[in-house]
CSV table of C-alpha atoms and ligand atoms in Angstrom, one decimal:
chain,number,residue,atom,x,y,z
F,1102,UNK,CA,0.0,0.0,0.0
F,1103,UNK,CA,2.0,2.9,-1.3
F,1104,UNK,CA,1.1,5.6,1.1
F,1105,UNK,CA,1.2,3.6,4.3
F,1106,UNK,CA,4.4,2.0,3.1
F,1107,UNK,CA,6.3,2.0,6.5
F,1108,UNK,CA,5.4,-1.4,7.9
F,1109,UNK,CA,3.3,-2.2,4.8
F,1110,UNK,CA,-0.4,-2.9,4.9
F,1111,UNK,CA,-0.2,-4.8,8.2
F,1112,UNK,CA,0.6,-1.6,10.1
F,1113,UNK,CA,-2.4,0.7,9.8
F,1114,UNK,CA,-2.2,4.3,10.8
F,1115,UNK,CA,-4.5,7.2,11.3
F,1116,UNK,CA,-4.8,9.6,8.4
F,1117,UNK,CA,-5.4,13.1,9.7
F,1118,UNK,CA,-4.8,16.4,7.8
F,1119,UNK,CA,-3.1,14.6,5.0
F,1120,UNK,CA,-0.6,12.8,7.2
F,1121,UNK,CA,-0.3,9.2,8.2
F,1122,UNK,CA,0.4,9.0,11.9
F,1123,UNK,CA,0.2,6.9,15.0
F,1124,UNK,CA,-2.4,7.7,17.7
F,1125,UNK,CA,-1.2,10.5,20.0
F,1126,UNK,CA,-1.0,8.2,23.0
F,1127,UNK,CA,0.7,5.5,20.9
F,1128,UNK,CA,-2.1,3.0,21.4
F,1129,UNK,CA,-2.6,0.2,18.8
F,1130,UNK,CA,-5.1,-2.6,18.4
F,1131,UNK,CA,-4.5,-6.0,16.9
F,1132,UNK,CA,-6.2,-7.1,13.6
F,1133,UNK,CA,-7.2,-10.7,13.2
F,1134,UNK,CA,-7.6,-13.1,10.3
F,1135,UNK,CA,-11.0,-14.7,11.0
F,1136,UNK,CA,-10.0,-17.6,8.8
F,1137,UNK,CA,-7.2,-18.6,11.3
F,1138,UNK,CA,-7.9,-16.6,14.4
F,1139,UNK,CA,-4.3,-15.4,14.1
F,1140,UNK,CA,-3.2,-11.8,14.6
F,1141,UNK,CA,-2.1,-10.5,11.2
F,1142,UNK,CA,-1.5,-6.8,11.8
F,1143,UNK,CA,-2.2,-3.9,13.9
F,1144,UNK,CA,-4.0,-0.5,13.7
F,1145,UNK,CA,-3.3,2.7,15.4
F,1146,UNK,CA,-6.1,3.2,18.0
F,1147,UNK,CA,-7.3,6.7,18.2
F,1148,UNK,CA,-8.5,8.3,21.4
F,1149,UNK,CA,-10.8,11.4,21.7
F,1150,UNK,CA,-7.8,13.7,21.1
F,1151,UNK,CA,-7.0,12.1,17.8
F,1152,UNK,CA,-10.7,12.2,16.8
F,1153,UNK,CA,-10.8,15.9,17.7
F,1154,UNK,CA,-7.7,16.6,15.7
F,1155,UNK,CA,-9.4,14.9,12.7
F,1156,UNK,CA,-12.5,17.0,13.1
F,1157,UNK,CA,-10.3,20.1,13.3
F,1158,UNK,CA,-8.5,19.1,10.1
F,1159,UNK,CA,-11.8,18.5,8.4
F,1160,UNK,CA,-13.2,21.8,9.6
F,1161,UNK,CA,-10.0,23.7,8.4
F,1162,UNK,CA,-10.3,22.1,5.0
F,1163,UNK,CA,-14.0,22.7,4.6
F,1164,UNK,CA,-14.1,26.2,3.2
F,1165,UNK,CA,-11.5,25.5,0.6
F,1166,UNK,CA,-13.1,22.2,-0.5
F,1167,UNK,CA,-16.6,23.6,-0.6
F,1168,UNK,CA,-15.3,26.5,-2.8
F,1169,UNK,CA,-13.4,24.2,-5.1
F,1170,UNK,CA,-15.2,24.2,-8.5
F,1171,UNK,CA,-17.3,21.1,-8.9
F,1172,UNK,CA,-15.4,19.8,-12.0
F,1173,UNK,CA,-12.2,19.9,-9.9
F,1174,UNK,CA,-13.8,18.0,-7.1
F,1175,UNK,CA,-15.1,15.6,-9.7
F,1176,UNK,CA,-11.6,15.1,-11.2
F,1177,UNK,CA,-10.2,14.3,-7.8
F,1178,UNK,CA,-12.8,11.7,-7.1
F,1179,UNK,CA,-12.2,10.2,-10.5
F,1180,UNK,CA,-8.5,9.9,-9.6
F,1181,UNK,CA,-9.5,8.0,-6.4
F,1182,UNK,CA,-11.7,5.7,-8.5
F,1183,UNK,CA,-8.9,5.0,-10.9
F,1184,UNK,CA,-6.5,4.1,-8.1
F,1185,UNK,CA,-9.0,1.9,-6.5
F,1186,UNK,CA,-9.5,0.0,-9.7
F,1187,UNK,CA,-5.7,-0.2,-10.4
F,1188,UNK,CA,-5.1,-1.6,-6.9
F,1189,UNK,CA,-8.1,-4.0,-6.9
F,1190,UNK,CA,-6.0,-7.0,-6.2
F,1191,UNK,CA,-4.0,-5.7,-3.3
F,1192,UNK,CA,-7.0,-4.1,-1.6
F,1193,UNK,CA,-9.0,-7.3,-2.1
F,1194,UNK,CA,-6.2,-9.3,-0.5
F,1195,UNK,CA,-6.2,-7.0,2.5
F,1196,UNK,CA,-10.0,-7.2,2.8
F,1197,UNK,CA,-10.0,-11.0,2.6
F,1198,UNK,CA,-7.2,-11.2,5.1
F,1199,UNK,CA,-9.0,-9.2,7.8
F,1200,UNK,CA,-12.6,-9.8,7.0
F,1201,UNK,CA,-12.6,-13.3,5.6
F,1202,UNK,CA,-14.8,-13.0,2.5
F,1203,UNK,CA,-13.9,-15.0,-0.6
F,1204,UNK,CA,-11.4,-13.1,-2.8
F,1205,UNK,CA,-13.9,-13.0,-5.7
F,1206,UNK,CA,-16.3,-11.1,-3.5
F,1207,UNK,CA,-13.6,-8.8,-2.2
F,1208,UNK,CA,-12.6,-7.9,-5.7
F,1209,UNK,CA,-16.2,-7.2,-6.6
F,1210,UNK,CA,-16.5,-4.9,-3.6
F,1211,UNK,CA,-13.3,-3.0,-4.5
F,1212,UNK,CA,-14.8,-2.5,-8.0
F,1213,UNK,CA,-18.0,-1.2,-6.5
F,1214,UNK,CA,-16.1,1.2,-4.2
F,1215,UNK,CA,-14.4,2.6,-7.3
F,1216,UNK,CA,-17.9,2.9,-8.9
F,1217,UNK,CA,-19.1,4.9,-5.9
F,1218,UNK,CA,-16.3,7.4,-6.4
F,1219,UNK,CA,-16.9,7.5,-10.2
F,1220,UNK,CA,-20.6,7.9,-10.0
F,1221,UNK,CA,-20.4,10.6,-7.4
F,1222,UNK,CA,-17.7,12.4,-9.3
F,1223,UNK,CA,-20.2,12.6,-12.1
F,1224,UNK,CA,-22.9,13.7,-9.7
F,1225,UNK,CA,-20.7,16.5,-8.3
F,1226,UNK,CA,-21.2,18.4,-11.5
F,1227,UNK,CA,-25.0,18.1,-11.4
F,1228,UNK,CA,-25.7,19.7,-8.0
F,1229,UNK,CA,-28.4,22.0,-9.2
F,1230,UNK,CA,-30.3,24.7,-7.4
F,1231,UNK,CA,-33.8,26.1,-8.2
F,1232,UNK,CA,-35.1,29.4,-9.4
F,1233,UNK,CA,-38.6,30.0,-8.0
F,1234,UNK,CA,-41.3,32.3,-9.5
F,1235,UNK,CA,-41.6,35.4,-7.3
F,1236,UNK,CA,-44.8,37.0,-6.1
F,1237,UNK,CA,-43.8,40.4,-7.2
F,1238,UNK,CA,-41.9,42.0,-10.1
F,1239,UNK,CA,-39.3,43.4,-7.7
F,1240,UNK,CA,-38.0,40.1,-6.4
F,1241,UNK,CA,-36.0,37.1,-7.6
F,1242,UNK,CA,-36.0,33.9,-5.7
F,1243,UNK,CA,-33.3,31.2,-5.6
F,1244,UNK,CA,-32.7,28.0,-3.8
F,1245,UNK,CA,-29.0,27.1,-3.5
F,1246,UNK,CA,-27.6,23.7,-2.6
F,1247,UNK,CA,-24.6,23.9,-0.3
F,1248,UNK,CA,-22.6,21.3,1.5
F,1249,UNK,CA,-23.7,20.6,5.1
F,1250,UNK,CA,-20.2,21.0,6.4
F,1251,UNK,CA,-18.0,18.5,8.3
F,1252,UNK,CA,-19.5,15.0,8.2
F,1253,UNK,CA,-18.6,11.9,10.2
F,1254,UNK,CA,-19.0,8.4,8.7
F,1255,UNK,CA,-19.2,5.3,10.9
F,1256,UNK,CA,-18.9,2.1,8.9
F,1257,UNK,CA,-19.3,-1.6,9.7
F,1258,UNK,CA,-17.0,-4.5,9.0
F,1259,UNK,CA,-19.1,-6.5,6.6
F,1260,UNK,CA,-18.4,-4.3,3.6
F,1261,UNK,CA,-15.3,-2.4,4.8
F,1262,UNK,CA,-14.5,-0.7,1.5
F,1263,UNK,CA,-17.8,-0.1,-0.2
F,1264,UNK,CA,-19.5,1.3,2.8
F,1265,UNK,CA,-16.7,3.9,3.0
F,1266,UNK,CA,-17.2,4.7,-0.6
F,1267,UNK,CA,-21.0,5.0,-0.3
F,1268,UNK,CA,-20.6,7.6,2.4
F,1269,UNK,CA,-17.4,9.3,1.6
F,1270,UNK,CA,-17.8,9.7,-2.2
F,1271,UNK,CA,-21.1,11.6,-2.1
F,1272,UNK,CA,-20.0,13.7,0.9
F,1273,UNK,CA,-16.9,14.8,-1.0
F,1274,UNK,CA,-18.8,15.3,-4.2
F,1275,UNK,CA,-21.2,17.6,-2.3
F,1276,UNK,CA,-18.3,19.7,-1.1
F,1277,UNK,CA,-18.3,18.3,2.5
F,1278,UNK,CA,-15.2,17.2,4.3
F,1279,UNK,CA,-15.2,14.0,6.3
F,1280,UNK,CA,-13.9,12.0,9.2
F,1281,UNK,CA,-14.4,8.3,8.9
F,1282,UNK,CA,-14.3,5.7,11.6
F,1283,UNK,CA,-14.1,2.1,10.3
F,1284,UNK,CA,-15.1,-0.9,12.4
F,1285,UNK,CA,-12.5,-2.3,14.7
F,1286,UNK,CA,-12.3,-5.6,12.8
F,1287,UNK,CA,-11.5,-4.1,9.4
F,1288,UNK,CA,-9.4,-1.0,9.7
F,1289,UNK,CA,-6.7,-2.1,7.2
F,1290,UNK,CA,-9.1,-2.1,4.3
F,1291,UNK,CA,-10.0,1.5,5.2
F,1292,UNK,CA,-6.3,2.4,5.2
F,1293,UNK,CA,-6.0,0.8,1.7
F,1294,UNK,CA,-8.9,3.0,0.5
F,1295,UNK,CA,-7.4,6.0,2.2
F,1296,UNK,CA,-4.1,5.4,0.5
F,1297,UNK,CA,-5.9,5.9,-2.8
F,1298,UNK,CA,-7.4,9.1,-1.5
F,1299,UNK,CA,-4.0,10.3,-0.4
F,1300,UNK,CA,-2.3,9.3,-3.7
F,1301,UNK,CA,-5.1,10.9,-5.7
F,1302,UNK,CA,-3.9,14.2,-4.2
F,1303,UNK,CA,-7.0,15.3,-2.3
F,1304,UNK,CA,-6.2,18.4,-0.3
F,1305,UNK,CA,-5.1,17.7,3.3
F,1306,UNK,CA,-8.0,17.4,5.8
F,1307,UNK,CA,-10.7,16.8,3.2
F,1308,UNK,CA,-10.9,13.1,4.2
F,1309,UNK,CA,-9.6,11.8,7.5
F,1310,UNK,CA,-9.4,8.4,9.0
F,1311,UNK,CA,-9.6,7.6,12.7
F,1312,UNK,CA,-9.9,4.0,13.9
F,1313,UNK,CA,-10.2,3.0,17.6
F,1314,UNK,CA,-12.6,2.5,20.4
F,1315,UNK,CA,-16.0,3.5,19.2
F,1316,UNK,CA,-17.3,5.2,22.4
F,1317,UNK,CA,-14.7,8.1,22.7
F,1318,UNK,CA,-14.6,8.7,18.9
F,1319,UNK,CA,-18.3,8.6,18.7
F,1320,UNK,CA,-18.5,11.1,21.6
F,1321,UNK,CA,-16.4,13.5,19.6
F,1322,UNK,CA,-18.6,13.2,16.6
F,1323,UNK,CA,-21.7,13.7,18.7
F,1324,UNK,CA,-20.5,16.6,20.7
F,1325,UNK,CA,-18.3,18.7,18.5
F,1326,UNK,CA,-20.5,21.4,17.0
F,1327,UNK,CA,-18.4,21.5,13.8
F,1328,UNK,CA,-19.7,18.0,12.8
F,1329,UNK,CA,-22.9,18.7,11.0
F,1330,UNK,CA,-23.9,15.2,9.9
F,1331,UNK,CA,-23.3,11.7,11.0
F,1332,UNK,CA,-23.9,8.9,8.5
F,1333,UNK,CA,-23.9,5.5,10.1
F,1334,UNK,CA,-24.2,1.9,9.0
F,1335,UNK,CA,-24.5,-0.7,11.7
F,1336,UNK,CA,-26.8,-2.1,14.3
F,1337,UNK,CA,-30.2,-0.7,15.1
F,1338,UNK,CA,-29.3,-0.3,18.8
F,1339,UNK,CA,-26.2,1.9,18.1
F,1340,UNK,CA,-28.2,3.8,15.4
F,1341,UNK,CA,-30.9,4.7,17.8
F,1342,UNK,CA,-28.3,5.8,20.4
F,1343,UNK,CA,-26.6,8.0,17.8
F,1344,UNK,CA,-29.9,9.6,16.7
F,1345,UNK,CA,-30.9,10.3,20.3
F,1346,UNK,CA,-27.6,12.0,21.1
F,1347,UNK,CA,-27.3,13.7,17.7
F,1348,UNK,CA,-30.6,15.6,18.6
F,1349,UNK,CA,-28.7,17.6,21.2
F,1350,UNK,CA,-26.5,19.1,18.6
F,1351,UNK,CA,-29.3,19.1,16.0
F,1352,UNK,CA,-27.0,17.1,13.7
F,1353,UNK,CA,-28.3,15.4,10.7
F,1354,UNK,CA,-28.2,11.7,10.7
F,1355,UNK,CA,-28.6,9.1,8.0
F,1356,UNK,CA,-28.9,5.6,9.4
F,1357,UNK,CA,-28.6,2.3,7.6
F,1358,UNK,CA,-29.4,-0.3,10.2
F,1359,UNK,CA,-30.3,-3.9,10.6
F,1360,UNK,CA,-32.6,-5.9,8.4
F,1361,UNK,CA,-34.6,-9.1,8.4
F,1362,UNK,CA,-35.3,-9.7,4.8
F,1363,UNK,CA,-38.2,-11.9,3.8
F,1364,UNK,CA,-37.7,-13.9,0.5
F,1365,UNK,CA,-41.1,-14.9,-1.0
F,1366,UNK,CA,-41.2,-17.6,-3.6
F,1367,UNK,CA,-44.5,-18.1,-5.4
F,1368,UNK,CA,-45.5,-21.3,-7.1
F,1369,UNK,CA,-45.3,-19.6,-10.5
F,1370,UNK,CA,-41.6,-18.6,-10.0
F,1371,UNK,CA,-38.7,-20.1,-11.9
F,1372,UNK,CA,-37.6,-22.4,-9.0
F,1373,UNK,CA,-34.1,-22.8,-10.2
F,1374,UNK,CA,-33.6,-19.1,-10.4
F,1375,UNK,CA,-35.2,-18.7,-7.0
F,1376,UNK,CA,-32.8,-21.3,-5.5
F,1377,UNK,CA,-29.8,-19.4,-7.0
F,1378,UNK,CA,-31.3,-16.2,-5.7
F,1379,UNK,CA,-31.6,-17.5,-2.1
F,1380,UNK,CA,-28.1,-18.8,-2.2
F,1381,UNK,CA,-26.7,-15.6,-3.6
F,1382,UNK,CA,-28.7,-13.5,-1.1
F,1383,UNK,CA,-28.2,-15.6,2.0
F,1384,UNK,CA,-24.7,-17.1,1.6
F,1385,UNK,CA,-22.8,-14.3,0.0
F,1386,UNK,CA,-20.4,-12.8,2.6
F,1387,UNK,CA,-21.3,-15.9,4.8
F,1388,UNK,CA,-24.7,-14.3,5.4
F,1389,UNK,CA,-23.2,-11.2,7.0
F,1390,UNK,CA,-25.1,-8.7,4.9
F,1391,UNK,CA,-27.9,-6.4,6.1
F,1392,UNK,CA,-30.0,-7.0,3.0
F,1393,UNK,CA,-29.4,-10.8,3.1
F,1394,UNK,CA,-32.5,-13.1,3.0
F,1395,UNK,CA,-33.3,-14.0,6.6
F,1396,UNK,CA,-36.7,-15.7,6.2
F,1397,UNK,CA,-37.7,-17.8,3.3
F,1398,UNK,CA,-41.4,-18.2,2.5
F,1399,UNK,CA,-42.4,-20.7,-0.2
F,1400,UNK,CA,-45.9,-21.2,-1.6
F,1401,UNK,CA,-47.1,-24.6,-0.3
F,1402,UNK,CA,-47.5,-26.4,-3.6
F,1403,UNK,CA,-43.9,-26.0,-4.6
F,1404,UNK,CA,-42.4,-26.1,-1.1
F,1405,UNK,CA,-41.1,-29.7,-1.3
F,1406,UNK,CA,-39.5,-29.2,-4.7
F,1407,UNK,CA,-37.9,-26.0,-3.7
F,1408,UNK,CA,-36.7,-27.3,-0.4
F,1409,UNK,CA,-35.0,-30.3,-2.1
F,1410,UNK,CA,-33.3,-28.1,-4.7
F,1411,UNK,CA,-32.2,-25.6,-2.1
F,1412,UNK,CA,-30.7,-28.2,0.2
F,1413,UNK,CA,-28.8,-29.7,-2.7
F,1414,UNK,CA,-27.5,-26.2,-3.6
F,1415,UNK,CA,-26.5,-25.4,-0.1
F,1416,UNK,CA,-24.8,-28.7,0.5
F,1417,UNK,CA,-22.7,-28.0,-2.6
F,1418,UNK,CA,-21.3,-24.7,-1.2
F,1419,UNK,CA,-17.6,-24.9,-0.5
F,1420,UNK,CA,-16.7,-23.4,2.9
F,1421,UNK,CA,-13.1,-22.3,3.5
F,1422,UNK,CA,-10.7,-19.5,3.9
F,1423,UNK,CA,-11.5,-16.6,1.6
F,1424,UNK,CA,-8.1,-16.8,-0.1
F,1425,UNK,CA,-8.5,-20.5,-1.0
F,1426,UNK,CA,-9.4,-21.2,-4.6
F,1427,UNK,CA,-13.1,-22.0,-5.4
F,1428,UNK,CA,-14.4,-21.1,-1.9
F,1429,UNK,CA,-18.1,-19.9,-1.8
F,1430,UNK,CA,-18.5,-19.2,1.9
F,1431,UNK,CA,-15.7,-17.8,4.1
F,1432,UNK,CA,-15.4,-17.6,7.9
F,1433,UNK,CA,-17.7,-15.4,10.1
F,1434,UNK,CA,-16.1,-12.3,11.4
F,1435,UNK,CA,-15.2,-13.7,14.8
F,1436,UNK,CA,-16.0,-16.4,17.4
F,1437,UNK,CA,-18.9,-14.5,18.9
F,1438,UNK,CA,-20.6,-14.5,15.4
F,1439,UNK,CA,-20.3,-18.2,15.4
F,1440,UNK,CA,-21.8,-18.3,18.9
F,1441,UNK,CA,-24.7,-16.2,17.6
F,1442,UNK,CA,-25.4,-18.6,14.6
F,1443,UNK,CA,-25.1,-21.6,16.9
F,1444,UNK,CA,-27.5,-20.1,19.5
F,1445,UNK,CA,-30.1,-19.4,16.8
F,1446,UNK,CA,-29.9,-22.9,15.4
F,1447,UNK,CA,-30.1,-24.4,19.0
F,1448,UNK,CA,-33.1,-22.3,19.8
F,1449,UNK,CA,-34.8,-23.3,16.5
F,1450,UNK,CA,-34.2,-27.0,17.2
F,1451,UNK,CA,-35.3,-26.7,20.8
F,1452,UNK,CA,-38.6,-25.3,19.6
F,1453,UNK,CA,-39.2,-28.1,17.1
F,1454,UNK,CA,-37.3,-26.9,14.0
F,1455,UNK,CA,-35.6,-29.5,11.8
F,1456,UNK,CA,-32.1,-28.9,10.4
F,1457,UNK,CA,-32.2,-29.9,6.8
F,1458,UNK,CA,-28.5,-29.4,6.2
F,1459,UNK,CA,-25.6,-27.9,8.2
F,1460,UNK,CA,-26.3,-26.7,11.7
F,1461,UNK,CA,-22.9,-26.8,13.3
F,1462,UNK,CA,-19.8,-24.8,13.9
F,1463,UNK,CA,-16.9,-26.2,12.1
F,1464,UNK,CA,-13.8,-27.7,13.8
F,1465,UNK,CA,-10.3,-26.3,13.4
F,1466,UNK,CA,-8.9,-22.8,13.4
F,1467,UNK,CA,-11.0,-19.9,12.3
F,1468,UNK,CA,-14.6,-19.0,12.9
F,1469,UNK,CA,-16.6,-21.2,10.4
F,1470,UNK,CA,-20.2,-22.3,10.5
F,1471,UNK,CA,-21.8,-24.7,8.2
F,1472,UNK,CA,-24.3,-23.3,5.6
F,1473,UNK,CA,-27.6,-24.2,7.2
F,1474,UNK,CA,-31.3,-24.6,6.2
F,1475,UNK,CA,-33.9,-25.1,8.9
F,1476,UNK,CA,-37.6,-26.0,8.5
F,1477,UNK,CA,-40.6,-26.2,10.9
F,1478,UNK,CA,-39.4,-23.4,13.2
F,1479,UNK,CA,-42.1,-21.5,15.1
F,1480,UNK,CA,-42.5,-17.9,14.3
F,1481,UNK,CA,-41.4,-16.7,17.7
F,1482,UNK,CA,-38.0,-18.5,17.4
F,1483,UNK,CA,-34.9,-16.2,17.5
F,1484,UNK,CA,-34.1,-17.0,13.9
F,1485,UNK,CA,-37.5,-15.7,12.8
F,1486,UNK,CA,-37.1,-12.4,14.8
F,1487,UNK,CA,-33.5,-11.5,15.3
F,1488,UNK,CA,-31.2,-10.5,12.5
F,1489,UNK,CA,-29.1,-13.5,11.5
F,1490,UNK,CA,-25.6,-12.5,10.6
F,1491,UNK,CA,-24.5,-15.9,9.5
F,1492,UNK,CA,-25.1,-18.6,6.9
F,1493,UNK,CA,-28.4,-19.8,8.3
F,1494,UNK,CA,-31.9,-19.7,6.7
F,1495,UNK,CA,-35.2,-20.8,8.0
F,1496,UNK,CA,-37.9,-21.8,5.6
F,1497,UNK,CA,-41.7,-21.7,6.0
F,1498,UNK,CA,-44.6,-22.3,3.6
F,1499,UNK,CA,-47.6,-20.0,2.9
F,1500,UNK,CA,-51.0,-20.5,1.5
F,1501,UNK,CA,-51.8,-17.4,-0.5
F,1502,UNK,CA,-50.5,-14.0,-1.5
F,1503,UNK,CA,-52.2,-12.1,1.4
F,1504,UNK,CA,-50.6,-14.5,3.9
F,1505,UNK,CA,-47.2,-14.1,2.3
F,1506,UNK,CA,-47.3,-10.3,2.5
F,1507,UNK,CA,-48.6,-10.3,6.1
F,1508,UNK,CA,-45.9,-12.6,7.3
F,1509,UNK,CA,-43.2,-10.7,5.3
F,1510,UNK,CA,-44.2,-7.5,7.0
F,1511,UNK,CA,-44.4,-9.0,10.5
F,1512,UNK,CA,-41.1,-7.6,11.7
F,1513,UNK,CA,-39.8,-4.4,13.1
F,1514,UNK,CA,-37.3,-4.1,10.3
F,1515,UNK,CA,-37.8,-2.8,6.8
F,1516,UNK,CA,-34.6,-2.8,4.8
F,1517,UNK,CA,-34.9,-5.3,1.9
F,1518,UNK,CA,-37.4,-7.9,0.7
F,1519,UNK,CA,-37.4,-10.3,-2.2
F,1520,UNK,CA,-40.2,-11.6,-4.4
F,1521,UNK,CA,-39.9,-14.4,-6.9
F,1522,UNK,CA,-42.8,-14.8,-9.3
F,1523,UNK,CA,-43.4,-14.7,-13.1
F,1524,UNK,CA,-46.8,-13.0,-12.7
F,1525,UNK,CA,-46.2,-9.3,-13.4
F,1526,UNK,CA,-49.4,-8.2,-11.7
F,1527,UNK,CA,-48.5,-10.1,-8.6
F,1528,UNK,CA,-45.0,-8.8,-8.6
F,1529,UNK,CA,-46.4,-5.2,-8.6
F,1530,UNK,CA,-49.1,-5.9,-6.0
F,1531,UNK,CA,-46.7,-7.5,-3.6
F,1532,UNK,CA,-43.9,-5.0,-4.2
F,1533,UNK,CA,-46.3,-2.2,-3.3
F,1534,UNK,CA,-47.5,-3.9,-0.2
F,1535,UNK,CA,-44.1,-4.7,1.2
F,1536,UNK,CA,-43.0,-2.3,4.0
F,1537,UNK,CA,-39.4,-2.2,2.9
F,1538,UNK,CA,-37.0,0.3,1.4
F,1539,UNK,CA,-35.7,-2.1,-1.2
F,1540,UNK,CA,-37.5,-4.8,-3.1
F,1541,UNK,CA,-35.7,-7.3,-5.4
F,1542,UNK,CA,-38.1,-8.8,-7.9
F,1543,UNK,CA,-36.5,-11.9,-9.2
F,1544,UNK,CA,-33.3,-10.2,-8.2
F,1545,UNK,CA,-31.2,-11.3,-5.2
F,1546,UNK,CA,-28.6,-8.6,-5.4
F,1547,UNK,CA,-30.3,-5.2,-5.8
F,1548,UNK,CA,-27.4,-3.0,-4.7
F,1549,UNK,CA,-26.1,-0.6,-7.4
F,1550,UNK,CA,-24.3,2.7,-7.0
F,1551,UNK,CA,-26.9,4.6,-9.0
F,1552,UNK,CA,-30.0,3.5,-6.9
F,1553,UNK,CA,-31.2,4.7,-3.5
F,1554,UNK,CA,-30.3,2.2,-0.7
F,1555,UNK,CA,-31.9,2.4,2.7
F,1556,UNK,CA,-34.7,1.2,5.0
F,1557,UNK,CA,-37.9,2.0,6.7
F,1558,UNK,CA,-39.1,1.2,10.2
F,1559,UNK,CA,-36.3,0.1,12.5
F,1560,UNK,CA,-34.0,-0.3,9.5
F,1561,UNK,CA,-33.2,3.4,9.6
F,1562,UNK,CA,-33.7,6.5,7.6
F,1563,UNK,CA,-32.1,8.4,4.7
F,1564,UNK,CA,-30.9,6.9,1.4
F,1565,UNK,CA,-27.4,6.3,0.2
F,1566,UNK,CA,-26.5,5.9,-3.5
F,1567,UNK,CA,-28.1,7.5,-6.5
F,1568,UNK,CA,-28.8,11.2,-6.5
F,1569,UNK,CA,-30.4,10.9,-3.1
F,1570,UNK,CA,-27.0,10.0,-1.8
F,1571,UNK,CA,-25.5,13.4,-2.6
F,1572,UNK,CA,-28.6,15.2,-1.5
F,1573,UNK,CA,-28.1,13.8,2.0
F,1574,UNK,CA,-25.0,16.0,2.2
F,1575,UNK,CA,-26.6,19.2,0.9
F,1576,UNK,CA,-28.3,21.9,2.7
F,1577,UNK,CA,-30.8,24.2,0.9
F,1578,UNK,CA,-30.4,27.9,1.2
F,1579,UNK,CA,-33.2,30.1,0.1
F,1580,UNK,CA,-32.2,33.5,-1.3
F,1581,UNK,CA,-34.7,36.2,-1.8
F,1582,UNK,CA,-33.3,39.1,-3.9
F,1583,UNK,CA,-35.0,42.5,-4.2
F,1584,UNK,CA,-34.1,44.2,-7.5
Y,592,ADP,P1,-22.1,-4.5,14.1
Y,592,ADP,O1,-23.0,-5.4,14.9
Y,592,ADP,O2,-22.4,-4.6,12.6
Y,592,ADP,O3,-20.7,-4.5,14.4
Y,592,ADP,P2,-22.3,-2.0,15.3
Y,592,ADP,O4,-23.4,-1.0,15.3
Y,592,ADP,O5,-21.8,-2.5,16.7
Y,592,ADP,O6,-22.7,-3.1,14.4
Y,592,ADP,O7,-21.0,-1.3,14.6
Y,592,ADP,C1,-21.1,-0.6,13.4
Y,592,ADP,C2,-20.1,0.6,13.5
Y,592,ADP,O8,-20.5,1.4,14.6
Y,592,ADP,C3,-18.7,0.2,13.9
Y,592,ADP,O9,-17.8,1.0,13.2
Y,592,ADP,C4,-18.6,0.4,15.4
Y,592,ADP,O10,-17.3,0.6,15.9
Y,592,ADP,C5,-19.5,1.6,15.5
Y,592,ADP,N1,-20.0,1.8,16.9
Y,592,ADP,C6,-20.4,0.9,17.8
Y,592,ADP,N2,-20.7,1.5,18.9
Y,592,ADP,C7,-20.6,2.9,18.7
Y,592,ADP,C8,-20.8,4.0,19.5
Y,592,ADP,N3,-21.2,4.0,20.8
Y,592,ADP,N4,-20.5,5.3,19.0
Y,592,ADP,C9,-20.1,5.4,17.7
Y,592,ADP,N5,-19.9,4.3,16.9
Y,592,ADP,C10,-20.1,3.1,17.4
């Protein structure tokens, strides 16, 4: 990693005001390979003083960046995109090493991160205001779109590069400056992304990176009045806490929180496509995806056929280290994630559920869990209620469309839902009735940079991606001019 060269990619540093540096107090935190449980690197661990320094750097850089003509901001973001694409292999290798996902998925994520920078570079040049018809001849009315100011981005470990891109790229496109805090498990991928930002020549302070204990860093984001927006992806519990506390500073928040996606398969669906869809949605990233299928509902008359094909497909998945060739499912992020999957399966079985395949943690080093399908679980089981961040899917049958929709909506979450049917009218009816921010119709992977991503209900608020992504970093200023 060119810019963090001292110590190589295994020695992550903070990036503040355009300088790579250790934490002021010299603290570091280990970084672990979930495929082996071994320590593979370390990251400088910021304290509140480091976070405050990063906010100060972002605040100092803000007026200059906000005033930089949009085409210049766009050119800088395009350079970041180009470097990300050029360094795809090395960044993917870092990601797989600390996060565990199969290399092919890591490569795809780096490409998507580059796409976020590219798309938002283009969008930077389309930040339009309005002219508004006045009520009198002696006035002219304008609405300007201006950057909100310093923004803080808090990102999770499941998509350690693309979540940064999804928050950082639109913020910078809008003319905001940013301080990013990656998850403790995946700081080195963030360093690799920031190395591209540094080498692309973004002015010092425009984008800053502070990793470390979440509490003190979060406190700085929440209490420093210069931070005008917090964009967060993570658990609903932390999102609610951030929103409550952000209210004291009247800071904007955008929150992409947990999900519990239903996956509805109607009898008229292409069952093979549906099986491929379930596998792609549930087992990608070992099921550690907020839009991942968490509950599978199959129309009764095709349930047996679907179940048979699904179990065969899940049994065929190859589990292993993300850097091993041909692996479909990597390790979970850590041992407690394995405990979580195990607890959900044990609870399902204790309540009468049947494990159709998988169901166990795997022996040996690393945090692996077998890809699992469960049937016959009561609807109050943990797996039916609690977000499953692992390769486990429960299956139920339904009688008719109304029941399918009712059960799909019977959750506090509202991020993503999936419908498989070849009946267009049904697809439209069901899509409109689903209380979710994202619906995949015969599509298990609905995330693209140009479309709005986000949830309703306890899955959060605000949209990232698409033009709405940039809007989230813009303030409207109304100007009334007497002439
Ligand atoms: P997950 O279960 O996916 O790890 P979390 O909500 O715990 O979800 O973490 C998502 C991100 O939020 C991580 O970067 C984490 O460090 C951060 N985070 C967790 N707790 C806090 C907090 N109190 N203040 C600020 N950020 C936090």
